[in-house]
Amino acid sequence: MAEVYDLAIIGGGINGCGIARDAAGRGCSVYLCEQNDLGSGTSSASTKLIHGGLRYLEYYEFRLVREALQEREVLWRMAPHIIWPLRFVLPHLPGLRPSWFLRLGLFLYDHLGGRDRLPGTRGLDLRCDPAGQPLKPGFARAFEYSDCWVEDARLVALNAQDAAARGATIRTRTRFLTATRADGLWTVTVEDVRSGRRSTIRARALVNAAGPWVAAVLNQGVHAGVDARIRLVQGSHIVVPKLFDHDRCYIFQNADKRIVFAIPYERDFTLIGTTDRDYEGDPAAVHASEEEIAYLCAAAGEYFAKPVTPADVVWTYSGVRPLYDDGASTAQAATRDYVLAVDAPQDGPQDKQAALLSIFGGKITTYRRLADAAIAKLTPFLPKLGAAGSGWSSATTLPGGDFPVEGFDALVAGLRREFPFVAPAHMQRLARAYGTRVRTLLNGATRAEDLGRDFGATLTEAEVRYLMAEEWAETADDVLWRRSKLGLRLGREQAEALDAFMAEERARRMRASDAAE
Ligand SMILES: Cc1cc2nc3c(=O)[nH]c(=O)nc-3n(C[C@H](O)[C@H](O)[C@H](O)COP(=O)(O)OP(=O)(O)OC[C@H]3O[C@@H](n4cnc5c(N)ncnc54)[C@H](O)[C@@H]3O)c2cc1C
């Protein structure tokens, strides 16, 4: 008979993994399936901001903005290695939003709640501040305010890692096929996409956290009476060699009323995004179009003294926002808030009703609050969930984040003393990715040779093995574009050598696990 879990979750993006962590932390048995790699959907294609969303104030989304503002420092405390404060420079452009309007928005932003450590807004004179230096002459005034940066795909992996440490079963490369409800349980059929092998599990409740695929899962696999109100909105980013030398980010107002960010990225680059346009088709096939690339170059070119051209672009990425369809006229106006829909047969005791929870919308910033709200919705059906109470998830750090919130430099200095053979820039990168888990990764190494082969750009065999053993990495893409962004630095041959190594390593691990059974 197939194993019975309290909760089965479809989708290993930020929302699925966030719910898995929260539920496992409250003592539930959890099963999560992800058809590809963790975070391979929208959750690795964001602008990577933990932000209140200044522009959402224009759409009166006060509930969302307040919740998001409060989450900034909560998430920073939970994972100070992969989340850190960022200052945003908003130049004033005559003819667009008036200065009083920006000042009012930023006053609300500073005071809606949740700001303890992050510095507040200030005015800048761009004629003498270094932030004015890369801009065209003529920009005189700007505001500067705070939000945070997040390594989005790593946030997903760390939530999955923590969920697993609390007992959750995480299955990547495992596609959900169908679920049927009978006798108070879901029977869920999944397929291992590597082998084609099908298997079933049973669960007391089911969560559809399939992001842009939420409607496909409902229509093809579950056939429950849920109205799939989803609006798919594409957003693309471009990466160019760095355009400025300071560590602040720009938020540019565009003539079409949209805003575009230019963010310092991976030390040597600038990240520019994003776009907003309705999307149809397979979310997995989304890619930045030439038109979007030209739009982003032009938007940046309105502000930077040096033109930004499509020829400068070294990498692009694109994602599909799974927004709740609130009937807004334009893609940029569609709500960024989340909606949780519960479906359960209305007969018998609630804890025997096999509830289905579907998630529409949501931001990376609010994933923990969304998970908390999801658990509240499911508690009548799974009373065990309520027992631990809410809020535990904010009080517990994510893997590697157990050091003081403003103690990153001290962490790096300590690690450098323990592992003096690791070069400073290499250690800085490792500490940013793994925090205190660097010690597990380096696993008692006392000299550089102990870390094994170097695949390029300081990516060693020790790191790859750690990612395979602890973070479900299986291919070079998982390592180069989601667990890290070293794909920006490795050439094709180096990536192929990494892929070959990982394939061998996977086969070796499979043989070892077969022998153990
Ligand atoms: C361009 C852009 C910029 C953004 N910027 C920000 C930002 O700066 N800050 C912020 O807070 N938010 C931002 N967001 C929003 C945020 O990225 C998303 O709301 C969030 O990542 C959605 O997460 P998710 O878990 O719902 O979906 P996903 O990350 O897409 O996860 C769903 C997962 O389900 C899996 N799946 C689907 N079908 C199946 C199946 N049948 N079986 C198994 N698995 C399945 C998919 O493979 C996928 O991995 C941005 C979004 C976009 C597109």
GROMACS .gro file of C-alpha atoms and ligand atoms in nm, residues 9-18 32-51 56 68 148 150 152 156 171 173-177 190-191 208-214 216-217 220 233-237 261 263 273-276 283 317-323 336 359-367 370, ligand 1:
model
  137
    9ILE     CA    1   0.273   1.943  -0.243
   10ILE     CA    2   0.300   1.987  -0.621
   11GLY     CA    3   0.576   2.233  -0.715
   12GLY     CA    4   0.924   2.303  -0.582
   13GLY     CA    5   0.924   2.681  -0.629
   14ILE     CA    6   0.940   2.924  -0.340
   15ASN     CA    7   0.576   2.872  -0.243
   16GLY     CA    8   0.582   2.491  -0.248
   17CYS     CA    9   0.912   2.476  -0.058
   18GLY     CA   10   0.803   2.745   0.187
   32LEU     CA   11   0.687   1.746  -0.233
   33CYS     CA   12   0.735   1.672  -0.603
   34GLU     CA   13   0.906   1.905  -0.848
   35GLN     CA   14   0.907   1.815  -1.218
   36ASN     CA   15   1.247   1.970  -1.286
   37ASP     CA   16   1.503   2.129  -1.053
   38LEU     CA   17   1.407   2.322  -0.738
   39GLY     CA   18   1.338   2.685  -0.829
   40SER     CA   19   1.360   2.613  -1.201
   41GLY     CA   20   1.026   2.788  -1.268
   42THR     CA   21   0.951   3.151  -1.187
   43SER     CA   22   1.138   3.149  -0.858
   44SER     CA   23   1.481   3.172  -1.021
   45ALA     CA   24   1.373   3.436  -1.274
   46SER     CA   25   1.274   3.722  -1.045
   47THR     CA   26   1.435   4.064  -1.002
   48LYS     CA   27   1.562   3.919  -0.671
   49LEU     CA   28   1.427   4.191  -0.447
   50ILE     CA   29   1.278   4.146  -0.105
   51HIS     CA   30   1.077   4.462  -0.131
   56TYR     CA   31   0.215   4.893  -0.576
   68ALA     CA   32   0.598   4.279   0.228
  148CYS     CA   33   1.674   4.402   0.028
  150VAL     CA   34   1.784   3.795  -0.227
  152ASP     CA   35   1.610   3.381  -0.517
  156VAL     CA   36   1.412   2.798  -0.260
  171ARG     CA   37   1.148   1.455  -0.490
  173ARG     CA   38   1.269   1.551  -1.141
  174THR     CA   39   0.935   1.401  -1.040
  175ARG     CA   40   0.626   1.513  -1.228
  176PHE     CA   41   0.280   1.511  -1.078
  177LEU     CA   42   0.039   1.332  -1.314
  190VAL     CA   43   0.388   1.087  -1.010
  191GLU     CA   44   0.647   1.005  -1.272
  208ASN     CA   45  -0.117   2.286  -0.583
  209ALA     CA   46   0.183   2.520  -0.579
  210ALA     CA   47   0.265   2.475  -0.947
  211GLY     CA   48   0.308   2.849  -1.013
  212PRO     CA   49   0.241   2.923  -1.381
  213TRP     CA   50   0.128   2.561  -1.422
  214VAL     CA   51  -0.139   2.589  -1.149
  216ALA     CA   52  -0.269   2.291  -1.598
  217VAL     CA   53  -0.244   2.084  -1.279
  220GLN     CA   54  -0.536   1.792  -1.639
  233VAL     CA   55   0.261   3.775  -1.728
  234GLN     CA   56   0.610   3.746  -1.873
  235GLY     CA   57   0.902   3.944  -1.731
  236SER     CA   58   1.255   3.949  -1.874
  237HIS     CA   59   1.593   4.074  -1.756
  261PHE     CA   60   1.579   4.855  -1.207
  263ILE     CA   61   2.121   4.656  -1.003
  273GLY     CA   62   1.477   4.454  -1.563
  274THR     CA   63   1.200   4.394  -1.599
  275THR     CA   64   0.923   4.385  -1.858
  276ASP     CA   65   0.552   4.305  -1.817
  283PRO     CA   66   0.578   2.858  -1.927
  317TYR     CA   67   1.656   3.538  -1.840
  318SER     CA   68   1.283   3.539  -1.842
  319GLY     CA   69   1.005   3.416  -1.615
  320VAL     CA   70   0.628   3.397  -1.604
  321ARG     CA   71   0.442   3.557  -1.314
  322PRO     CA   72   0.150   3.338  -1.209
  323LEU     CA   73  -0.076   3.629  -1.111
  336ARG     CA   74   0.069   4.100  -0.708
  359ILE     CA   75  -0.218   2.900  -0.485
  360PHE     CA   76  -0.263   3.194  -0.721
  361GLY     CA   77  -0.015   3.480  -0.730
  362GLY     CA   78   0.228   3.578  -0.457
  363LYS     CA   79   0.576   3.730  -0.438
  364ILE     CA   80   0.903   3.580  -0.324
  365THR     CA   81   0.901   3.851  -0.056
  366THR     CA   82   0.576   3.725   0.095
  367TYR     CA   83   0.636   3.350   0.055
  370LEU     CA   84   0.175   3.289   0.217
  518LIG     C1   85   1.019   3.891  -1.403
  518LIG     C2   86   0.978   3.867  -1.261
  518LIG     C3   87   1.032   3.944  -1.159
  518LIG     C4   88   0.993   3.921  -1.028
  518LIG     N1   89   1.055   3.991  -0.930
  518LIG     C5   90   1.023   3.968  -0.802
  518LIG     C6   91   1.093   4.034  -0.699
  518LIG     O1   92   1.188   4.109  -0.723
  518LIG     N2   93   1.055   4.011  -0.572
  518LIG     C7   94   0.954   3.926  -0.540
  518LIG     O2   95   0.922   3.914  -0.422
  518LIG     N3   96   0.888   3.857  -0.636
  518LIG     C8   97   0.921   3.876  -0.766
  518LIG     N4   98   0.858   3.806  -0.865
  518LIG     C9   99   0.749   3.713  -0.829
  518LIG    C10  100   0.802   3.577  -0.786
  518LIG     O3  101   0.915   3.539  -0.860
  518LIG    C11  102   0.694   3.470  -0.803
  518LIG     O4  103   0.573   3.514  -0.748
  518LIG    C12  104   0.731   3.340  -0.734
  518LIG     O5  105   0.860   3.299  -0.772
  518LIG    C13  106   0.631   3.232  -0.768
  518LIG     O6  107   0.672   3.114  -0.704
  518LIG     P1  108   0.590   2.980  -0.718
  518LIG     O7  109   0.649   2.883  -0.624
  518LIG     O8  110   0.445   3.007  -0.705
  518LIG     O9  111   0.611   2.937  -0.871
  518LIG     P2  112   0.736   2.864  -0.939
  518LIG    O10  113   0.865   2.915  -0.892
  518LIG    O11  114   0.714   2.869  -1.087
  518LIG    O12  115   0.724   2.715  -0.888
  518LIG    C14  116   0.628   2.626  -0.937
  518LIG    C15  117   0.699   2.495  -0.962
  518LIG    O13  118   0.602   2.395  -0.990
  518LIG    C16  119   0.664   2.301  -1.075
  518LIG     N5  120   0.558   2.223  -1.141
  518LIG    C17  121   0.466   2.266  -1.229
  518LIG     N6  122   0.388   2.164  -1.270
  518LIG    C18  123   0.433   2.052  -1.206
  518LIG    C19  124   0.397   1.915  -1.208
  518LIG     N7  125   0.299   1.870  -1.287
  518LIG     N8  126   0.465   1.828  -1.130
  518LIG    C20  127   0.567   1.872  -1.051
  518LIG     N9  128   0.608   2.001  -1.047
  518LIG    C21  129   0.541   2.090  -1.123
  518LIG    C22  130   0.741   2.388  -1.172
  518LIG    O14  131   0.844   2.315  -1.237
  518LIG    C23  132   0.793   2.498  -1.081
  518LIG    O15  133   0.927   2.476  -1.038
  518LIG    C24  134   0.896   3.823  -0.998
  518LIG    C25  135   0.844   3.743  -1.100
  518LIG    C26  136   0.886   3.763  -1.230
  518LIG    C27  137   0.836   3.674  -1.340
   0.00000   0.00000   0.00000
